[in-house]
């Protein structure tokens, strides 16, 4: 009887353990993400498209160099992740955009490893209520309010990790085919809706696509000499540890278009590519003062975003 009781107790323990483990293993086999806040529910009365958010809060974005405005409580946005820190270049930020080729927005988050939680093509629902829409050196982005007392300037800064994890909900599985990339070409095919690279020198066009994933087709780097690297630390230490490499024809004052690379990106030491290339990246526009023209910069997600050109 003693041994029978022990055997029965062992069986009960096994079944109990199995039951508990089954409960613990349910999430990975379902649509429930281990990241973010799965309790967020989409509310159509509070949901805004990114286009609507930019229209409501960003009417002065071209004119405001550093500015912030608080977003109404409860406001939600939904979009597809187009940029993350997969190779360390887009640091403490993600970019999302509507399924169409416009618009997009950059979100500033004080957290590394975002690519492990929000892959390219991942749809996400975000509670942005109480955050701030604003501009940093004229580039629109979302974050928390920050006041630089030394310059008496306000701009959106990084959302804390804890706050961010409570604000987003992952929807379904990543699907990069949902991303519609806007194409600018040196020889645009207007039948496909392509624009000219030179159109980005127009502030209205540039800021319209700021925060979007774009491709520049048929461009060539001005410093593609087989010797120069993308972002050497010695060069970047006086430039915020980021280096811009401009394209031929767009490397002069008041006429600047290029890519900006972090000195800490995995590909920072790679040589500047030679020849005619197609470059894909998250578009941003910067200027330090209203009296200057904007500078157009693309942030690569990975080095493979630069390809030999398919342009004829």
Coordinates of C-alpha atoms in Angstrom, one line a residue:
X1 CA 0.0 0.0 0.0
X2 CA 2.9 2.3 0.8
X3 CA 4.4 1.9 -2.6
X4 CA 1.0 2.1 -4.4
X5 CA 0.3 5.5 -2.7
X6 CA 3.7 6.8 -3.8
X7 CA 3.1 5.6 -7.3
X8 CA -0.3 7.3 -7.4
X9 CA 1.2 10.6 -6.0
X10 CA 3.9 10.5 -8.7
X11 CA 1.3 10.1 -11.5
X12 CA -0.7 13.0 -10.1
X13 CA 2.4 15.1 -10.1
X14 CA 3.2 14.2 -13.7
X15 CA -0.3 15.1 -14.9
X16 CA -0.3 18.4 -13.0
X17 CA 3.1 19.3 -14.4
X18 CA 2.0 18.4 -17.9
X19 CA -1.1 20.5 -17.5
X20 CA 0.9 23.5 -16.3
X21 CA 3.4 23.2 -19.1
X22 CA 0.6 23.0 -21.7
X23 CA -0.7 26.3 -20.3
X24 CA 2.7 27.9 -20.4
X25 CA 3.3 26.8 -24.0
X26 CA 0.0 28.1 -25.5
X27 CA 1.3 31.6 -26.4
X28 CA 4.1 30.6 -28.8
X29 CA 1.7 28.4 -30.7
X30 CA -0.9 31.2 -31.1
X31 CA -1.0 34.8 -32.4
X32 CA -0.1 36.2 -28.9
X33 CA 3.2 38.1 -28.9
X34 CA 5.5 37.9 -25.9
X35 CA 6.3 41.6 -26.5
X36 CA 4.2 44.7 -26.0
X37 CA 0.8 45.0 -24.5
X38 CA -1.7 42.4 -25.8
X39 CA -4.6 44.0 -23.9
X40 CA -4.7 47.0 -26.2
X41 CA -7.9 47.0 -28.3
X42 CA -8.3 48.9 -31.5
X43 CA -10.9 51.7 -31.1
X44 CA -12.1 53.1 -34.4
X45 CA -13.2 56.3 -32.7
X46 CA -9.7 56.9 -31.5
X47 CA -7.7 55.4 -34.4
X48 CA -6.0 57.8 -36.7
X49 CA -4.1 57.1 -39.9
X50 CA -0.5 58.3 -39.9
X51 CA -1.6 60.8 -42.5
X52 CA -4.3 62.1 -40.2
X53 CA -1.9 62.3 -37.3
X54 CA 0.6 64.4 -39.4
X55 CA -2.2 66.6 -40.7
X56 CA -3.5 67.3 -37.2
X57 CA -0.2 67.8 -35.4
X58 CA 2.3 68.6 -38.1
X59 CA 1.0 71.5 -40.0
X60 CA 4.1 73.6 -39.3
X61 CA 6.7 70.8 -39.7
X62 CA 8.6 72.5 -42.5
X63 CA 8.9 75.7 -40.5
X64 CA 9.5 74.4 -37.0
X65 CA 13.2 73.4 -36.5
X66 CA 12.7 72.1 -32.9
X67 CA 9.2 71.9 -31.6
X68 CA 6.6 69.7 -29.8
X69 CA 2.9 69.3 -29.4
X70 CA 1.1 66.9 -27.1
X71 CA -1.1 64.2 -28.7
X72 CA -4.6 63.8 -27.3
X73 CA -5.1 61.1 -24.8
X74 CA -6.3 57.7 -26.2
X75 CA -5.2 58.4 -29.8
X76 CA -4.1 55.3 -31.7
X77 CA -2.2 54.7 -34.9
X78 CA -1.6 51.5 -36.8
X79 CA 1.1 50.8 -39.4
X80 CA 3.7 48.5 -40.9
X81 CA 7.3 48.6 -39.5
X82 CA 9.6 49.7 -42.3
X83 CA 12.8 50.4 -40.3
X84 CA 14.5 49.0 -37.2
X85 CA 18.0 48.5 -35.7
X86 CA 18.7 45.1 -37.5
X87 CA 22.3 46.1 -38.3
X88 CA 22.7 48.8 -35.7
X89 CA 22.3 51.8 -38.0
X90 CA 18.8 53.0 -37.1
X91 CA 19.5 53.5 -33.4
X92 CA 16.8 53.7 -30.7
X93 CA 14.1 54.3 -33.4
X94 CA 11.6 52.4 -35.5
X95 CA 9.8 53.8 -38.5
X96 CA 6.3 52.8 -39.5
X97 CA 4.0 53.8 -42.3
X98 CA 0.6 53.1 -43.7
X99 CA 0.3 50.3 -46.3
X100 CA 0.3 52.9 -49.1
X101 CA 3.6 54.5 -50.2
X102 CA 2.9 57.4 -47.9
X103 CA 3.0 58.7 -45.2
X104 CA 5.4 57.4 -42.5
X105 CA 6.6 58.4 -39.1
X106 CA 9.7 57.8 -37.0
X107 CA 9.2 56.8 -33.3
X108 CA 12.0 57.4 -30.9
X109 CA 12.4 54.7 -28.2
X110 CA 15.1 54.3 -25.5
X111 CA 15.7 50.6 -26.2
X112 CA 18.1 48.5 -28.2
X113 CA 17.3 45.2 -29.9
X114 CA 14.0 46.5 -31.3
X115 CA 14.5 44.4 -34.5
X116 CA 14.0 41.3 -32.3
X117 CA 10.5 42.4 -31.3
X118 CA 9.4 44.4 -34.3
X119 CA 10.6 42.9 -37.6
X120 CA 10.4 44.6 -41.0
X121 CA 6.8 44.2 -42.3
X122 CA 5.3 43.7 -38.8
X123 CA 1.9 45.4 -38.4
X124 CA 1.6 47.2 -35.0
X125 CA -1.1 49.1 -33.2
X126 CA 0.2 51.9 -31.0
X127 CA -1.4 54.0 -28.3
X128 CA 0.3 57.4 -28.9
X129 CA -2.0 59.4 -26.5
X130 CA 0.1 61.7 -24.3
X131 CA 3.2 61.4 -26.4
X132 CA 4.5 64.3 -28.4
X133 CA 4.5 64.9 -32.1
X134 CA 7.4 67.2 -33.0
X135 CA 10.4 68.1 -35.0
X136 CA 14.1 67.6 -34.3
X137 CA 16.1 69.8 -36.6
X138 CA 12.9 69.9 -38.7
X139 CA 12.6 66.1 -39.0
X140 CA 9.1 64.9 -37.8
X141 CA 9.0 62.2 -35.1
X142 CA 7.1 60.9 -32.1
X143 CA 8.5 60.7 -28.6
X144 CA 8.3 62.3 -25.2
X145 CA 8.8 66.1 -24.6
X146 CA 12.4 67.3 -23.9
X147 CA 13.5 70.8 -23.2
X148 CA 17.1 71.8 -24.0
X149 CA 17.6 74.6 -21.5
X150 CA 21.0 75.6 -23.0
X151 CA 19.3 76.4 -26.3
X152 CA 15.8 77.0 -25.0
X153 CA 14.5 74.4 -27.5
X154 CA 11.8 71.7 -27.3
X155 CA 11.9 68.5 -29.3
X156 CA 10.6 64.9 -29.0
X157 CA 13.0 62.5 -27.3
X158 CA 13.1 58.8 -26.6
X159 CA 10.2 57.0 -24.9
X160 CA 11.3 54.9 -21.9
X161 CA 11.5 51.2 -22.4
X162 CA 8.8 50.5 -19.8
X163 CA 6.4 53.0 -21.3
X164 CA 7.0 51.8 -24.9
X165 CA 6.3 48.2 -24.0
X166 CA 2.9 49.2 -22.6
X167 CA 2.0 51.2 -25.7
X168 CA 2.2 48.8 -28.6
X169 CA 0.5 45.6 -29.7
X170 CA 1.8 43.2 -32.4
X171 CA -0.8 42.2 -35.0
X172 CA -0.3 39.0 -36.9
X173 CA 3.0 38.0 -38.4
X174 CA 5.6 40.1 -40.3
X175 CA 4.8 40.5 -44.0
X176 CA 7.3 42.8 -45.8
X177 CA 5.2 42.6 -49.0
X178 CA 2.7 45.0 -47.4
X179 CA 5.4 47.8 -47.6
X180 CA 4.9 50.0 -50.6
X181 CA 8.3 51.7 -51.3
X182 CA 8.2 55.1 -53.0
X183 CA 10.7 55.3 -55.9
X184 CA 12.8 58.3 -56.9
X185 CA 14.9 57.7 -60.0
X186 CA 17.4 59.6 -62.1
X187 CA 15.4 58.3 -65.0
X188 CA 11.9 58.0 -63.6
X189 CA 9.2 55.8 -65.1
X190 CA 6.2 58.1 -64.5
X191 CA 3.8 55.3 -65.6
X192 CA 4.8 53.5 -62.4
X193 CA 4.5 56.6 -60.3
X194 CA 8.2 57.2 -59.9
X195 CA 9.5 60.7 -59.2
X196 CA 12.8 62.3 -60.0
X197 CA 15.6 62.2 -57.4
X198 CA 15.9 65.9 -58.0
X199 CA 12.3 66.4 -56.8
X200 CA 13.6 65.8 -53.2
X201 CA 15.3 69.2 -53.4
X202 CA 11.7 70.6 -53.2
X203 CA 10.9 70.9 -49.5
X204 CA 7.3 70.1 -50.0
X205 CA 8.1 66.8 -51.6
X206 CA 10.9 65.9 -49.2
X207 CA 8.9 66.5 -46.0
X208 CA 5.9 64.7 -47.5
X209 CA 7.9 61.5 -47.6
X210 CA 9.9 62.1 -44.5
X211 CA 9.7 58.9 -42.4
X212 CA 8.9 56.8 -45.4
X213 CA 10.8 53.9 -46.9
X214 CA 12.1 55.1 -50.3
X215 CA 14.4 53.9 -53.0
X216 CA 16.7 56.1 -55.0
X217 CA 17.4 54.5 -58.3
X218 CA 20.4 55.2 -60.6
X219 CA 22.5 57.2 -58.1
X220 CA 26.3 57.2 -57.6
X221 CA 28.3 58.1 -54.5
X222 CA 30.5 61.2 -54.8
X223 CA 33.2 59.5 -52.6
X224 CA 33.0 56.0 -54.2
X225 CA 36.8 55.9 -54.8
X226 CA 37.5 52.4 -53.4
X227 CA 39.3 53.8 -50.4
X228 CA 36.7 55.8 -48.4
X229 CA 34.6 54.0 -45.8
X230 CA 31.0 54.8 -44.9
X231 CA 31.4 56.0 -41.3
X232 CA 34.9 56.1 -39.8
X233 CA 34.8 57.0 -36.1
X234 CA 37.5 59.6 -36.4
X235 CA 35.4 61.5 -38.9
X236 CA 32.1 61.0 -37.0
X237 CA 33.2 62.0 -33.5
X238 CA 32.6 65.7 -34.3
X239 CA 29.4 65.0 -36.1
X240 CA 27.4 63.1 -33.5
X241 CA 29.1 59.8 -34.5
X242 CA 27.3 59.7 -37.8
X243 CA 28.7 60.4 -41.2
X244 CA 26.8 61.4 -44.4
X245 CA 28.0 60.3 -47.8
X246 CA 26.4 62.3 -50.6
X247 CA 25.5 61.3 -54.2
X248 CA 27.2 62.8 -57.2
X249 CA 25.4 66.0 -58.2
X250 CA 23.9 66.3 -54.7
X251 CA 27.0 66.9 -52.6
X252 CA 27.0 70.7 -52.6
X253 CA 25.6 73.3 -50.1
X254 CA 21.9 73.8 -50.6
X255 CA 21.7 70.7 -52.8
X256 CA 22.4 67.8 -50.6
X257 CA 21.1 64.2 -50.8
X258 CA 22.9 61.2 -49.4
X259 CA 22.9 58.4 -46.8
X260 CA 23.8 58.9 -43.1
X261 CA 25.5 56.0 -41.4
X262 CA 26.1 55.6 -37.6
X263 CA 29.8 55.0 -36.7
X264 CA 28.4 52.0 -34.7
X265 CA 26.5 50.4 -37.5
X266 CA 27.7 46.9 -38.4
X267 CA 28.7 48.1 -41.8
X268 CA 30.3 51.4 -40.8
X269 CA 33.7 50.2 -41.9
X270 CA 32.5 49.1 -45.3
X271 CA 33.8 50.9 -48.4
X272 CA 31.5 53.4 -50.0
X273 CA 30.1 51.5 -53.0
X274 CA 31.3 52.3 -56.5
X275 CA 29.3 52.7 -59.7
X276 CA 25.6 53.3 -60.2
X277 CA 23.4 51.9 -57.5
X278 CA 19.9 51.7 -56.1
X279 CA 19.6 52.7 -52.5
X280 CA 16.7 52.0 -50.1
X281 CA 16.3 53.6 -46.7
X282 CA 14.1 55.6 -44.4
X283 CA 14.0 59.1 -45.6
X284 CA 14.7 62.0 -43.2
X285 CA 15.1 65.8 -43.7
X286 CA 17.3 68.0 -41.5
X287 CA 18.3 71.6 -41.1
X288 CA 19.8 73.4 -38.2
X289 CA 18.2 76.7 -38.9
X290 CA 15.2 78.1 -40.8
X291 CA 17.6 80.2 -42.9
X292 CA 19.1 77.0 -44.4
X293 CA 17.8 74.6 -47.0
X294 CA 17.0 71.0 -45.9
X295 CA 19.4 68.1 -46.3
X296 CA 17.9 64.8 -47.4
X297 CA 19.3 61.7 -45.8
X298 CA 18.5 58.0 -46.1
X299 CA 19.1 55.7 -43.2
X300 CA 20.0 52.2 -44.4
X301 CA 18.5 49.3 -42.4
X302 CA 21.2 46.9 -43.6
X303 CA 24.1 47.2 -46.0
X304 CA 22.2 45.0 -48.5
X305 CA 19.8 48.0 -49.0
X306 CA 22.5 49.2 -51.5
X307 CA 22.3 47.2 -54.8
X308 CA 23.8 47.4 -58.2
X309 CA 21.3 49.6 -60.2
X310 CA 18.6 48.1 -62.3
X311 CA 18.1 51.4 -64.1
X312 CA 18.7 51.4 -67.8

